[in-house]
Short mmCIF file of C-alpha atoms in Angstrom, two decimals:
data_model
loop_
_atom_site.label_atom_id
_atom_site.label_comp_id
_atom_site.label_asym_id
_atom_site.label_seq_id
_atom_site.Cartn_x
_atom_site.Cartn_y
_atom_site.Cartn_z
CA MET Z 224 -10.35 -3.48 -6.58
CA SER Z 225 -7.20 -2.78 -4.26
CA PHE Z 226 -9.20 -5.37 -0.91
CA LEU Z 227 -8.24 -8.02 -3.37
CA ARG Z 228 -4.63 -7.18 -3.17
CA TYR Z 229 -4.17 -7.32 1.01
CA SER Z 230 -3.01 -10.00 2.54
CA GLY Z 231 -1.06 -11.94 5.32
CA PRO Z 232 -1.79 -13.16 8.47
CA SER Z 233 -4.16 -10.39 10.21
CA TYR Z 234 -6.98 -10.94 7.64
CA THR Z 235 -6.62 -14.56 7.31
CA LEU Z 236 -7.01 -14.50 10.97
CA ILE Z 237 -10.05 -12.60 10.97
CA ILE Z 238 -11.49 -14.07 8.08
CA LEU Z 239 -11.16 -17.93 9.81
CA ILE Z 240 -12.97 -16.15 13.22
CA LEU Z 241 -16.04 -14.81 11.19
CA LEU Z 242 -16.20 -17.94 9.57
CA MET Z 243 -16.04 -19.85 12.79
CA HIS Z 244 -19.01 -17.88 14.27
CA VAL Z 245 -21.27 -17.80 11.13
CA LEU Z 246 -21.07 -21.48 11.33
CA SER Z 247 -21.46 -22.50 14.78
CA SER Z 248 -24.86 -19.86 14.17
CA ALA Z 249 -26.01 -22.21 10.66
CA SER Z 250 -25.28 -25.15 12.64
CA GLY Z 251 -27.79 -24.03 15.38
CA LYS Z 252 -31.94 -25.04 15.18
CA ARG Z 253 -34.32 -22.23 15.83
CA HIS Z 254 -37.26 -23.08 18.19
CA LEU Z 255 -40.09 -20.92 17.99
CA VAL Z 256 -42.88 -20.05 20.56
CA TYR Z 257 -46.09 -17.95 20.39
CA TRP Z 258 -46.30 -16.55 23.67
CA ASN Z 259 -49.80 -15.56 24.50
CA SER Z 260 -52.75 -17.05 26.07
CA THR Z 261 -54.40 -18.26 22.41
CA ASN Z 262 -51.35 -21.06 22.68
CA THR Z 263 -52.88 -23.45 24.85
CA ARG Z 264 -49.62 -25.81 24.71
CA LEU Z 265 -48.36 -22.40 27.43
CA THR Z 266 -51.26 -23.04 29.65
CA SER Z 267 -50.90 -26.33 30.25
CA ASP Z 268 -48.17 -28.03 32.47
CA ASP Z 269 -46.21 -30.02 30.40
CA PHE Z 270 -45.22 -27.78 27.45
CA SER Z 271 -41.26 -28.49 27.05
CA VAL Z 272 -38.80 -27.89 24.42
CA GLU Z 273 -35.66 -29.80 24.20
CA VAL Z 274 -32.09 -27.99 22.38
CA ASN Z 275 -29.03 -28.49 21.92
CA LEU Z 276 -25.88 -25.76 22.49
CA ASN Z 277 -26.13 -22.88 19.79
CA ASP Z 278 -30.16 -23.16 19.34
CA TYR Z 279 -32.17 -20.24 19.39
CA LEU Z 280 -34.93 -19.90 21.56
CA ASP Z 281 -37.16 -17.33 19.99
CA ILE Z 282 -40.40 -16.08 21.24
CA LEU Z 283 -42.86 -13.96 19.54
CA CYS Z 284 -44.80 -11.78 21.60
CA PRO Z 285 -48.62 -11.02 20.93
CA TYR Z 286 -49.19 -8.99 18.13
CA TYR Z 287 -52.26 -6.68 17.03
CA PRO Z 288 -52.64 -6.00 12.91
CA SER Z 289 -55.23 -4.90 12.78
CA GLY Z 290 -56.01 -2.62 15.90
CA PRO Z 291 -56.84 -3.05 19.12
CA PRO Z 292 -58.77 -6.60 20.06
CA GLU Z 293 -62.92 -6.96 20.19
CA GLN Z 294 -62.54 -7.65 23.91
CA GLY Z 295 -60.34 -5.89 26.64
CA PRO Z 296 -56.70 -4.47 25.96
CA PRO Z 297 -54.09 -6.14 24.49
CA GLU Z 298 -51.55 -8.23 26.07
CA THR Z 299 -48.73 -7.00 27.73
CA LEU Z 300 -46.83 -9.38 29.34
CA ALA Z 301 -43.35 -9.91 31.19
CA LEU Z 302 -41.03 -12.88 30.61
CA TYR Z 303 -39.23 -13.91 33.69
CA LEU Z 304 -36.51 -17.11 34.12
CA VAL Z 305 -37.37 -18.45 37.64
CA THR Z 306 -36.32 -21.56 39.39
CA GLY Z 307 -37.59 -25.04 38.99
CA HIS Z 308 -39.37 -25.05 42.42
CA LYS Z 309 -41.41 -21.51 41.58
CA PHE Z 310 -42.14 -22.85 38.31
CA GLN Z 311 -45.61 -24.04 39.40
CA GLY Z 312 -47.28 -20.84 40.06
CA CYS Z 313 -47.43 -17.89 37.64
CA ARG Z 314 -46.77 -14.80 40.32
CA GLU Z 315 -43.68 -12.64 41.15
CA THR Z 316 -40.40 -14.50 43.10
CA GLU Z 317 -37.71 -13.39 44.57
CA GLY Z 318 -34.53 -14.15 42.44
CA ALA Z 319 -36.39 -14.62 39.41
CA ILE Z 320 -34.45 -13.10 36.71
CA LYS Z 321 -36.88 -10.64 34.22
CA ARG Z 322 -35.89 -11.32 30.30
CA TRP Z 323 -38.11 -9.38 28.34
CA GLU Z 324 -41.21 -6.90 28.04
CA CYS Z 325 -43.70 -7.67 25.42
CA ASN Z 326 -45.35 -4.58 25.82
CA SER Z 327 -45.44 -3.23 21.78
CA PRO Z 328 -48.82 -4.90 20.77
CA TYR Z 329 -49.09 -3.13 17.63
CA SER Z 330 -45.36 -2.66 16.01
CA ALA Z 331 -45.24 -1.69 12.69
CA TYR Z 332 -43.08 -4.16 11.75
CA GLY Z 333 -44.60 -7.42 12.91
CA PRO Z 334 -44.91 -9.00 16.10
CA VAL Z 335 -42.07 -8.54 18.59
CA ARG Z 336 -39.75 -11.07 18.66
CA PHE Z 337 -36.56 -12.31 21.62
CA SER Z 338 -34.25 -14.52 20.94
CA GLU Z 339 -32.12 -16.65 23.77
CA LYS Z 340 -28.86 -17.92 22.32
CA ILE Z 341 -28.60 -21.59 24.24
CA GLN Z 342 -24.93 -21.20 24.67
CA ARG Z 343 -22.39 -21.98 27.78
CA PHE Z 344 -20.50 -18.53 28.15
CA THR Z 345 -21.96 -15.45 26.86
CA PRO Z 346 -19.63 -12.20 26.31
CA PHE Z 347 -22.92 -10.31 27.13
CA SER Z 348 -23.57 -9.20 30.09
CA LEU Z 349 -27.74 -9.15 29.52
CA GLY Z 350 -27.09 -12.65 28.20
CA PHE Z 351 -27.52 -16.24 30.52
CA GLU Z 352 -25.29 -19.12 30.13
CA PHE Z 353 -27.36 -22.46 29.59
CA LEU Z 354 -25.11 -25.59 30.72
CA PRO Z 355 -26.05 -29.42 29.15
CA GLY Z 356 -28.39 -31.93 31.29
CA HIS Z 357 -29.74 -28.84 33.34
CA HIS Z 358 -33.34 -27.64 33.06
CA TYR Z 359 -34.64 -23.68 32.41
CA TYR Z 360 -38.20 -22.34 33.07
CA TYR Z 361 -39.64 -19.70 31.72
CA SER Z 362 -42.70 -18.19 32.87
CA SER Z 363 -45.10 -14.52 32.66
CA LEU Z 364 -47.31 -11.96 34.43
CA SER Z 365 -49.18 -9.47 33.02
CA MET Z 366 -48.17 -6.05 32.76
CA ASP Z 367 -49.92 -3.89 34.94
CA ASP Z 368 -51.47 -1.99 32.39
CA GLY Z 369 -52.11 -5.12 30.65
CA PRO Z 370 -55.47 -7.47 31.09
CA PRO Z 371 -55.45 -10.38 33.60
CA LEU Z 372 -53.38 -13.64 32.05
CA PRO Z 373 -53.86 -17.10 32.66
CA CYS Z 374 -50.63 -18.52 33.80
CA MET Z 375 -47.85 -19.47 30.95
CA LYS Z 376 -44.95 -20.76 31.46
CA LEU Z 377 -42.35 -23.23 28.99
CA LYS Z 378 -39.52 -26.02 30.18
CA VAL Z 379 -36.73 -25.80 28.36
CA THR Z 380 -34.02 -28.87 28.48
CA VAL Z 381 -30.17 -28.48 26.87
CA SER Z 382 -29.70 -31.64 25.67
CA THR Z 383 -26.39 -33.91 26.68
CA THR Z 384 -25.87 -35.03 23.11
CA THR Z 385 -25.30 -33.09 20.00
CA THR Z 386 -28.40 -33.89 18.23
CA GLY Z 387 -31.36 -33.26 19.97
CA LYS Z 388 -35.36 -33.59 18.95
CA LYS Z 389 -36.54 -30.70 16.24
CA GLU Z 390 -38.50 -29.03 17.13
CA GLN Z 391 -40.12 -25.61 15.27
CA GLY Z 392 -43.41 -23.67 15.68
CA GLN Z 393 -43.67 -24.83 18.78
CA GLY Z 394 -48.08 -23.50 19.89
CA THR Z 395 -50.86 -22.07 17.89
CA PRO Z 396 -50.67 -18.89 15.33
CA ALA Z 397 -52.97 -17.35 17.41
CA PRO Z 398 -54.82 -14.28 15.39
CA HIS Z 399 -52.37 -11.72 16.49
CA SER Z 400 -48.81 -13.47 16.80
CA PHE Z 401 -47.36 -15.02 13.41
CA ALA Z 402 -44.39 -15.36 12.49
CA GLN Z 403 -42.51 -18.24 10.68
CA SER Z 404 -39.79 -20.74 11.87
CA ARG Z 405 -36.56 -20.19 10.20
CA ARG Z 406 -33.35 -21.96 9.88
CA THR Z 407 -30.09 -20.78 8.52
CA SER Z 408 -28.51 -22.18 5.35
CA ALA Z 409 -24.92 -23.61 6.21
CA VAL Z 410 -23.95 -24.91 2.34
CA SER Z 411 -25.19 -21.06 1.13
CA VAL Z 412 -23.48 -19.46 4.69
CA LEU Z 413 -20.28 -21.56 3.84
CA ALA Z 414 -20.39 -20.96 0.03
CA LEU Z 415 -20.17 -16.67 0.85
CA THR Z 416 -17.43 -17.25 3.26
CA SER Z 417 -15.41 -19.37 1.44
CA PHE Z 418 -16.18 -16.59 -1.37
CA SER Z 419 -15.18 -13.43 0.73
CA LEU Z 420 -11.65 -15.83 2.23
CA PHE Z 421 -10.78 -16.37 -1.38
CA CYS Z 422 -11.56 -12.57 -1.96
CA PHE Z 423 -8.86 -11.32 0.64
CA LEU Z 424 -6.29 -14.19 0.41
#
């Protein structure tokens, strides 16, 4: 194939950049949180997750695979990143950053998933930057067309070390909110990238 003949510094640089990106993603853990009112950990006052840089926080929205719930309308909500002193109550506050809206409870492709990468620097305008040793607070509010919901909140602590507690599947997989936690295999990714590097060089 023609691409096997390509070589040179530019292709080597491209492959090395891709390799660094893939390996940094592979080293991160995924912390899964089912965000709905049946998850009693969210409605308690002490639900927290410890993460490391390059980890992912995966939020799964309320989901109804069998159609509308028997009692009342489906849960729809907006998730906010709030400051610590405004974390105690789930109410609209000045300075809160709206991160996502869970407004597709009947999605054809399963529960809507939002992923927050825990990183110090982000190239995206909608991304958020996290610092080791700091705490970050998420809370939610019901959407205007949704039912009243209990106060659901989560404290995220960014570890100052390179290894932290492994937390997967946080919360209860409620009847209308399910998914599996994923973790990228660093070995398979490294093998695939090495093969690509061999082909280009």
